[in-house]
PDB file of C-alpha atoms in Angstrom:
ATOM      1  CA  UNK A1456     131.389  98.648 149.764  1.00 74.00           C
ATOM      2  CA  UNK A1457     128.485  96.109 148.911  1.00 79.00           C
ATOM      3  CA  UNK A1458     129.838  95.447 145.606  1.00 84.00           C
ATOM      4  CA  UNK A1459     133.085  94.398 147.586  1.00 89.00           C
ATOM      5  CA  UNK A1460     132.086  92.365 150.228  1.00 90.00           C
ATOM      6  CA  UNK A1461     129.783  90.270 147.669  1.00 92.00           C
ATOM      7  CA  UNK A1462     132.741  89.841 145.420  1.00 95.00           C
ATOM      8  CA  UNK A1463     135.076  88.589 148.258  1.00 96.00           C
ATOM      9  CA  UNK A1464     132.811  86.239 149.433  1.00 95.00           C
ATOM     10  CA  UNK A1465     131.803  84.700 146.163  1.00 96.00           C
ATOM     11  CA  UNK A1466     135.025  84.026 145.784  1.00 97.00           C
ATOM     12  CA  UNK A1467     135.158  82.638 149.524  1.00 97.00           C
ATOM     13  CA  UNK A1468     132.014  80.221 148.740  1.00 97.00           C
ATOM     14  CA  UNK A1469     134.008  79.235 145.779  1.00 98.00           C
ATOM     15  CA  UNK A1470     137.167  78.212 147.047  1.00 97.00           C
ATOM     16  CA  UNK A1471     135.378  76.715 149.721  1.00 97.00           C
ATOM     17  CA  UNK A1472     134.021  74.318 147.681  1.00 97.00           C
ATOM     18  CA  UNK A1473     137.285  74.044 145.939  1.00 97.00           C
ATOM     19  CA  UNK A1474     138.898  73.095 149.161  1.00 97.00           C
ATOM     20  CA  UNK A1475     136.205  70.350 149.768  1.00 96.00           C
ATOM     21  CA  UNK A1476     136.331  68.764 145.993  1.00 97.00           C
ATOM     22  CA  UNK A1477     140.275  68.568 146.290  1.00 96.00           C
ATOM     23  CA  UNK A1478     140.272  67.107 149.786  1.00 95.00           C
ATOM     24  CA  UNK A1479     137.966  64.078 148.568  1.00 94.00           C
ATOM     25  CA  UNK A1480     139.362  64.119 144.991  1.00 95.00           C
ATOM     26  CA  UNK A1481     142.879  63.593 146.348  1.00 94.00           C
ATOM     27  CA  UNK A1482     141.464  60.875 149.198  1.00 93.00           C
ATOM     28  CA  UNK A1483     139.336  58.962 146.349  1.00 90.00           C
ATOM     29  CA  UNK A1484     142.902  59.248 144.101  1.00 89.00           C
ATOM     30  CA  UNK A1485     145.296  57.955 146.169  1.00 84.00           C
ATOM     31  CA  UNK A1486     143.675  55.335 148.142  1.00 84.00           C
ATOM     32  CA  UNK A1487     142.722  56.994 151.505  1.00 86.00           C
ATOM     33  CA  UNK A1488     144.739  59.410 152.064  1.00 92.00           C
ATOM     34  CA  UNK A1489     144.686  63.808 151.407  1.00 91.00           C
ATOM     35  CA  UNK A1490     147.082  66.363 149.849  1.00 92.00           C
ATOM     36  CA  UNK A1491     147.505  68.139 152.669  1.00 92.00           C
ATOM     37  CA  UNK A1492     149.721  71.003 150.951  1.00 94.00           C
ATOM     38  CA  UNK A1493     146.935  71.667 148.672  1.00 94.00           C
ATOM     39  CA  UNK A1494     144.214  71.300 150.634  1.00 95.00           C
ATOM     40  CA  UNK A1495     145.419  73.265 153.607  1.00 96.00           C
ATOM     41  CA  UNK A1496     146.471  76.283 150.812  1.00 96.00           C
ATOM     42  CA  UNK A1497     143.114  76.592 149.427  1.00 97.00           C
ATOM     43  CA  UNK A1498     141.078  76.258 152.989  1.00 97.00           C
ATOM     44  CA  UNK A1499     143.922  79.479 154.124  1.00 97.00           C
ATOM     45  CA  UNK A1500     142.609  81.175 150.873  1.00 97.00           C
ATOM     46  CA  UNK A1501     139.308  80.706 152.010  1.00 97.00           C
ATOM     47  CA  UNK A1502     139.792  82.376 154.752  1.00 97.00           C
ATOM     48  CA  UNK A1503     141.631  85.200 153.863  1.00 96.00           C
ATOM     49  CA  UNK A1504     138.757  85.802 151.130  1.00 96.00           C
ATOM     50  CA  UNK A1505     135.900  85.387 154.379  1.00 96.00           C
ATOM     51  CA  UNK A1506     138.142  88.125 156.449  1.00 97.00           C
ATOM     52  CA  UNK A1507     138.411  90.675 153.748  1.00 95.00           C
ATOM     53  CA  UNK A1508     134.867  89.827 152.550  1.00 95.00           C
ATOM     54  CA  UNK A1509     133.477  90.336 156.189  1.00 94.00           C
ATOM     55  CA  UNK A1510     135.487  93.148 156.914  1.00 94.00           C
ATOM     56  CA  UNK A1511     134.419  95.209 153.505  1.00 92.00           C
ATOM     57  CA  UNK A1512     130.634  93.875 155.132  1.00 93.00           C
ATOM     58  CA  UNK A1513     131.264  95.189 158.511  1.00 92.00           C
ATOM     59  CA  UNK A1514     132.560  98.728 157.155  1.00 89.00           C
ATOM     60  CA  UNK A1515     129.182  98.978 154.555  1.00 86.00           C
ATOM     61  CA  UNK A1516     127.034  98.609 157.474  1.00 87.00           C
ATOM     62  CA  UNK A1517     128.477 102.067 159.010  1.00 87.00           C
ATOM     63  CA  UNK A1518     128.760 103.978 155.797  1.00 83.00           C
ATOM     64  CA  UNK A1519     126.585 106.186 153.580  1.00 80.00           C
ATOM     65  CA  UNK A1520     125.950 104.630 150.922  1.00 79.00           C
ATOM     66  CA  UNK A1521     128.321 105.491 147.719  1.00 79.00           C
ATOM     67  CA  UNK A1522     127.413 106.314 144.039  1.00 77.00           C
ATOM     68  CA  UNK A1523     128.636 103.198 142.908  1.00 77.00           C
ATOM     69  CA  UNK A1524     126.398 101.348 145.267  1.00 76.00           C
ATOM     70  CA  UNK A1525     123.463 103.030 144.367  1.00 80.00           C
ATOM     71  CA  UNK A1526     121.504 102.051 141.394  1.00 82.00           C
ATOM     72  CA  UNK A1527     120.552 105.897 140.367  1.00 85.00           C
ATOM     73  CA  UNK A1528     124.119 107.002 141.170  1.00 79.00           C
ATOM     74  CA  UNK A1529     125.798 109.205 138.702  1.00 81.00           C
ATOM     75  CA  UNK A1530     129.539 109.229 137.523  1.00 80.00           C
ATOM     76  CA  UNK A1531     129.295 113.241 138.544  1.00 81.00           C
ATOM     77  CA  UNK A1532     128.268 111.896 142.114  1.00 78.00           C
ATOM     78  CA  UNK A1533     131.888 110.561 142.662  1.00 77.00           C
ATOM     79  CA  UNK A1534     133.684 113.680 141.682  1.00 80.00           C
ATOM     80  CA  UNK A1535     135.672 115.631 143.975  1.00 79.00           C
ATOM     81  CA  UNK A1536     138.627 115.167 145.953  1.00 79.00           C
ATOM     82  CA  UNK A1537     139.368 111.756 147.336  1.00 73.00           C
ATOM     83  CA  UNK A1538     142.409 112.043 149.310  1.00 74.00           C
ATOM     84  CA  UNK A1539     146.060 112.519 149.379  1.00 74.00           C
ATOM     85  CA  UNK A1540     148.540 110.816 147.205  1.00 74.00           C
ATOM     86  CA  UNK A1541     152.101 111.006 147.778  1.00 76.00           C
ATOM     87  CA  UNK A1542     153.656 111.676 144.206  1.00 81.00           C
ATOM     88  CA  UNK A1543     156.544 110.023 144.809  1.00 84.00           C
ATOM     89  CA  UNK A1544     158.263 108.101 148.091  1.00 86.00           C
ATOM     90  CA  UNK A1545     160.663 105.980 148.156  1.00 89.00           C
ATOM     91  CA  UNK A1546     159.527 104.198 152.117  1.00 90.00           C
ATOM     92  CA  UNK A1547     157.610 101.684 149.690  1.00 92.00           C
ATOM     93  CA  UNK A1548     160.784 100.300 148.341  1.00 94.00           C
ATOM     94  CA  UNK A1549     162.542 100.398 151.678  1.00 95.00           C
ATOM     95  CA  UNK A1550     159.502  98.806 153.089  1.00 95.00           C
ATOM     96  CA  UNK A1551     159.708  95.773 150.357  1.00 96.00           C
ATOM     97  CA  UNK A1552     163.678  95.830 150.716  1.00 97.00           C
ATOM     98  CA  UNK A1553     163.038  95.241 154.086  1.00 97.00           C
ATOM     99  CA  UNK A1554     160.584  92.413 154.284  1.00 97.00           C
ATOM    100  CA  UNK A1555     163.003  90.554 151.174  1.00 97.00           C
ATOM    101  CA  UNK A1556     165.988  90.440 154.216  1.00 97.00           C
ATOM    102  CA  UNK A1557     163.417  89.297 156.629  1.00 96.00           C
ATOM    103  CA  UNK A1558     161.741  86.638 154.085  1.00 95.00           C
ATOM    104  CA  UNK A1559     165.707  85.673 153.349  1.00 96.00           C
ATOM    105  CA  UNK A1560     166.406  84.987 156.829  1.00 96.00           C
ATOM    106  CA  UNK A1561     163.658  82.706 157.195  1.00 94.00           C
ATOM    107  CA  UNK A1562     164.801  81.024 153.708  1.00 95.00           C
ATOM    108  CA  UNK A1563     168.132  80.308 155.279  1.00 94.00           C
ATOM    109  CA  UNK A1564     166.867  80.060 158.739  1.00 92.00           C
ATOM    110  CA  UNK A1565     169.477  82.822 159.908  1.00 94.00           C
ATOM    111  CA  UNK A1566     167.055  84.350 163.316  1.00 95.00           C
ATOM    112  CA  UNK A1567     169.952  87.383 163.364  1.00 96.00           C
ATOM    113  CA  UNK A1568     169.100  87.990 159.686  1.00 96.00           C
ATOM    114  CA  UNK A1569     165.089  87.788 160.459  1.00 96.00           C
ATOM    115  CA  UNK A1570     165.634  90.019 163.282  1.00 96.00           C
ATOM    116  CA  UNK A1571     167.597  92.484 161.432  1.00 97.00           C
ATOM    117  CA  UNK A1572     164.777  92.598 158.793  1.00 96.00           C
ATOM    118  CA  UNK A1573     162.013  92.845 161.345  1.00 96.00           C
ATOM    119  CA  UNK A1574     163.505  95.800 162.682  1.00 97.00           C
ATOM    120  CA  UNK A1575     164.169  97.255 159.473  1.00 97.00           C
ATOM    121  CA  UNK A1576     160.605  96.644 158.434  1.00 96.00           C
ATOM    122  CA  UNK A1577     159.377  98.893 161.681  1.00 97.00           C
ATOM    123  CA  UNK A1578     161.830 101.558 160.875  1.00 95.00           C
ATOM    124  CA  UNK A1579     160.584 101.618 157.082  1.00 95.00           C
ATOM    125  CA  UNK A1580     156.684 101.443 158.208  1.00 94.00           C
ATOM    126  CA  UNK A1581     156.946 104.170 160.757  1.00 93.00           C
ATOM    127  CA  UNK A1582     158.742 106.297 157.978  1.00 90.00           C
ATOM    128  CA  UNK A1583     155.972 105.904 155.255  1.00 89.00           C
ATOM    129  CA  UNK A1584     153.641 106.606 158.141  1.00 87.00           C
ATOM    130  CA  UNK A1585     155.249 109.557 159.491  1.00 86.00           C
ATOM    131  CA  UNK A1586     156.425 110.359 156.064  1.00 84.00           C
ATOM    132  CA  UNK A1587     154.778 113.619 155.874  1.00 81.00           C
ATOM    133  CA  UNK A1588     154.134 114.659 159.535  1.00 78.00           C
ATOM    134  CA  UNK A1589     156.983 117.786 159.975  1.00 66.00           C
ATOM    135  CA  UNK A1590     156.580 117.482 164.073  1.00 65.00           C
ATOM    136  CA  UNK A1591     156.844 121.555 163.845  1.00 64.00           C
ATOM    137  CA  UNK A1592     153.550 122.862 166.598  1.00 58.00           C
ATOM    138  CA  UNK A1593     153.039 126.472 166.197  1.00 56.00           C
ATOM    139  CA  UNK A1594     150.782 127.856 169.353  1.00 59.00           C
ATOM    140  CA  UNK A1595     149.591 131.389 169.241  1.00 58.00           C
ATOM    141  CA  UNK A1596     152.006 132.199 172.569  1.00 58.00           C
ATOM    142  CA  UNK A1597     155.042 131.869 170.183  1.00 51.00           C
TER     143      UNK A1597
END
C-alpha cells in the first residue's frame, strides 16, 4: 500500500498546483476575474486524489507489509490465493443500468425518474452484495 498512497498523492500535490496556476492564469487573462468551472474541477480532483491517497496511507499503517513493498520481496512471495472472483454476474450491468436512469433523471430534472433509479440502484447493490450468500443455516439439531 506505500507504493499507492505515494502515487495518489503525487498526483494530489500536482493538481494542487495545477489548481493554483489556473486560478491566477485565468485572473491575470481576463482582467480580474477566475474560471470558476475549471478551477473548482481541478481543486475537487485534488481532493478526491488526497482522500484515496490518505486512505491507501491510513490502511498501510495497519498492514504487514506486502512483497511488493518490500525491497527483497520476491514474485514467489505473492503467490497463492487472493480471493474470490465471481466468473460471471450480471448485478454489474444492472448496477450501471441503474445509475444511467438515475443520472437521466437528473439530466432532465424528472425527481420521479431519479427516485426510481435510486431505488433501483439499492436493489442492484444489495444483489451483487448478497449475490452469493444462499441464506440456507444448517445447525447440527436438524
Amino acid at each position: 500500500m506505500k507504493t499507492e498512497w505515494r502515487i495518489f498523492l503525487v498526483i494530489a500535490a500536482f493538481l494542487l498546483g495545477a489548481t493554483v496556476l489556473y486560478g491566477v492564469w485565468t485572473w491575470g487573462d481576463s482582467g480580474g476575474q477566475v474560471e470558476w468551472v475549471g478551477t473548482v474541477a481541478l481543486l475537487l480532483s485534488f481532493l478526491l486524489c488526497t482522500m484515496c491517497g490518505g486512505f491507501f496511507w491510513f490502511v498501510s499503517r495497519r498492514i504487514d507489509l506486502r512483497p511488493e513493498d518490500r525491497p527483497d520481496g520476491e514474485i514467489a512471495d505473492g503467490a497463492g490465493e487472493i480471493g474470490f472472483f465471481s466468473p460471471g454476474s450480471y448485478w454489474p450491468f444492472g448496477l450501471a443500468l441503474a445509475a444511467a436512469v438515475a443520472g437521466m433523471g437528473l439530466v432532465y430534472w424528472q425527481f420521479w425518474l431519479v427516485g426510481v433509479g435510486l431505488v433501483a440502484v439499492i436493489f442492484a447493490a444489495c444483489g451483487l452484495l448478497f449475490e452469493y450468500y444462499t441464506g440456507t443455516r444448517r445447525t447440527a439439531e436438524h
